[in-house]
Each structure stands twice: as C-alpha cells, then as structure tokens.
Amino acid sequence: MPLVVLKTSRPMWARLAALVFTCVAFSIAAHGGAINNSMYDWCIFCWAFSFAGTLLVLLVEVMGLQARAPLSWKNFPITFACYATLLCLSASIIFPLYFVKGQVARDETRDLRIVSTVFSCLATIAYFIEVSLTRAQPGEVAGYMATVPGLLKVCETFVACIIFMFISNPVSYDSHSALKWCMAVYCICFVISAAIVIMCVGECTGFLPFPFARFLSAYALLSVIMYLTATIIWPIFKFDSRHSGSSRRPGSCGNSNDLCWWDKLVAVAVLTALNFLIYLADLVYSARLVFVTV
C-alpha cells in the first residue's frame, strides 16, 4: 500500500489557508441567497475557481505527481496563484461594492455578505503570500513565470480581460476608427501575452524558431508603444466634446446602482493607463534579463 508523506512548507500552508478562505467565502455567499446578477456570478466564479485550482495543486504535490503532470510544475503553481490573487482581489472589491454598500439595516443576509467579503480579503492575502514565497529570488534558477516579467504577464492578461468586460457592455469602440484601433491593441497584446503564459506553463518555448528572451523584449517594446497610443487616443475620443465625447458624468448615472456607460468608459481609460505601466515595467525587466543576465 503506497504511503503518502506530507512535506509541509510555507507555500503549502499558504495554499491550505487560501483553500479554506475561498471555500468559506463562496459557501457563505451562496448560503446568503443567490442573486440574479452578473457581478454576483463573477464573484462566485472567482472563489470557486480559485478553490478548485488550489485543491488540484495540493493534491498533486501531496501525492508526488509533479513529474507526471503534463505541464511545467516550475511555472504552473505560481501562475495559478497569481491569477487567484487577482481574482479574489476583484471579488473583494466588487462584492461589497454591489451587495453590501447601501444596506443600512442589519440582517442575516447583510452579515453573511460581510463575512464573505472578509474571507475573500483573507484569501487574497494568502495567495499574495504564496506568490511572494514562490517567486524567483535574485540569482536563483527558476521558471520564467516565477520571475517578475512572468508575473507581469499574468497581470497584463487579467487587466485586459477586465477591459473587455467594460468595453463590450455596452459596445463603446465602434463609433470611430481610432477607437477600433484601441480595441485592436487590447486584443493583440492580450492574445500574445496569453500565448506566452500558455507556452511557459506548457514548456513549449523551446519549439520557437528564435530566441525566446529576445522575443520577449521585442514584444514588450511593441506593446508599450501600442498601449501608449491607446492611453492617449481613448480619453480624447471619449471625453473630448470636439470628438462627440462627454467630459462630465451624466445625471442619469446617479440613479443607477450599477456602473453606467460613462463610468465604464472611465474604467477603460484608467485600466488602459494601468496596463501601459505594467507593460513598461515588463519592458524594463525583460531588457535586464536579455542584456544583463544573458
């Protein structure tokens, strides 16, 4: 009979904590009553997906199946932990904003939602600790996704997904060709960054017909230039009255508990600038990897 020996470590304790926190978060949120709202579904997905992925990582490591996994175990756990950090962080912001804020009367449902929010924040902290403990240290040989540029790739794809959510409901990029260029920037950079993450996790970078490190630097430079144009173009064509934009929040938006169309335009502008800064940091670190360590 095979004997499973549990080797504990600080990252494993962080995973166990995140496993418990995410389980409590979505269980209590579901117990508080299902809500017919897309944001509620998103929060439940964030917690449930993070829980399922963490459980899978723990089972593989406890049973010692890392060598049999059809992917790079140097890259997969930290990649998943970084995505889980961002997912739980978004749920920790969205859930209280939509389902706790504005509820003055104290009842069981409100208390349960507050508890879910607290455990979501704890899960975010636990995943962040896991990423901090497992990322590559200076001079250490590790997988690409454990380095700063690898973790930045995760942030780039996640921010792009949030941009897609805001820009497509309602569709706000089809009124001018310049805005369509912004959408093209978001799509092109997202696809390439996601492909890089998939290739690293799947250990497929060796099949490329060119040096992977130099490709990363060239792509980072190109994406910085593209995002810089989108960072400038989007506010001009959405908030400048000379281009049929609106610089002031419409009064009708104050009557809605949800984000109105103008709020989403502002969110896209802020997230575009944020992703530009992330790609800029990616360029700096990728250039250092090529010209300093190579």
PDB file of N, CA and C in Angstrom, residues 98-107 109-111 113:
ATOM      1  N   TYR A  98     -21.218  46.068  -4.567  1.00  0.00           N
ATOM      2  CA  TYR A  98     -22.526  45.828  -5.165  1.00  0.00           C
ATOM      3  C   TYR A  98     -23.552  45.289  -4.166  1.00  0.00           C
ATOM      4  N   PHE A  99     -23.116  44.518  -3.174  1.00  0.00           N
ATOM      5  CA  PHE A  99     -24.063  43.776  -2.351  1.00  0.00           C
ATOM      6  C   PHE A  99     -24.010  44.104  -0.857  1.00  0.00           C
ATOM      7  N   VAL A 100     -23.102  44.984  -0.434  1.00  0.00           N
ATOM      8  CA  VAL A 100     -23.055  45.398   0.963  1.00  0.00           C
ATOM      9  C   VAL A 100     -23.277  46.900   1.091  1.00  0.00           C
ATOM     10  N   LYS A 101     -22.668  47.663   0.183  1.00  0.00           N
ATOM     11  CA  LYS A 101     -22.792  49.112   0.226  1.00  0.00           C
ATOM     12  C   LYS A 101     -24.248  49.547   0.063  1.00  0.00           C
ATOM     13  N   GLY A 102     -24.667  50.461   0.887  1.00  0.00           N
ATOM     14  CA  GLY A 102     -26.020  50.991   0.792  1.00  0.00           C
ATOM     15  C   GLY A 102     -27.046  50.242   1.613  1.00  0.00           C
ATOM     16  N   GLN A 103     -26.679  49.071   2.171  1.00  0.00           N
ATOM     17  CA  GLN A 103     -27.613  48.322   3.016  1.00  0.00           C
ATOM     18  C   GLN A 103     -27.413  48.745   4.469  1.00  0.00           C
ATOM     19  N   VAL A 104     -28.299  49.595   4.938  1.00  0.00           N
ATOM     20  CA  VAL A 104     -28.179  50.147   6.291  1.00  0.00           C
ATOM     21  C   VAL A 104     -28.700  49.160   7.326  1.00  0.00           C
ATOM     22  N   ALA A 105     -29.855  48.565   7.048  1.00  0.00           N
ATOM     23  CA  ALA A 105     -30.474  47.652   8.008  1.00  0.00           C
ATOM     24  C   ALA A 105     -29.616  46.397   8.184  1.00  0.00           C
ATOM     25  N   ARG A 106     -29.367  46.037   9.440  1.00  0.00           N
ATOM     26  CA  ARG A 106     -28.567  44.851   9.730  1.00  0.00           C
ATOM     27  C   ARG A 106     -29.493  43.634   9.785  1.00  0.00           C
ATOM     28  N   ASP A 107     -29.247  42.665   8.912  1.00  0.00           N
ATOM     29  CA  ASP A 107     -29.982  41.415   8.928  1.00  0.00           C
ATOM     30  C   ASP A 107     -29.001  40.283   8.632  1.00  0.00           C
ATOM     31  N   THR A 109     -28.681  38.323   6.022  1.00  0.00           N
ATOM     32  CA  THR A 109     -28.108  38.340   4.678  1.00  0.00           C
ATOM     33  C   THR A 109     -26.943  39.313   4.588  1.00  0.00           C
ATOM     34  N   ARG A 110     -27.108  40.509   5.147  1.00  0.00           N
ATOM     35  CA  ARG A 110     -26.032  41.504   5.117  1.00  0.00           C
ATOM     36  C   ARG A 110     -24.820  41.021   5.901  1.00  0.00           C
ATOM     37  N   ASP A 111     -25.052  40.404   7.051  1.00  0.00           N
ATOM     38  CA  ASP A 111     -23.943  39.891   7.858  1.00  0.00           C
ATOM     39  C   ASP A 111     -23.181  38.792   7.123  1.00  0.00           C
ATOM     40  N   ARG A 113     -22.900  38.459   3.904  1.00  0.00           N
ATOM     41  CA  ARG A 113     -22.140  39.070   2.818  1.00  0.00           C
ATOM     42  C   ARG A 113     -20.877  39.748   3.341  1.00  0.00           C
TER      43      ARG A 113
END
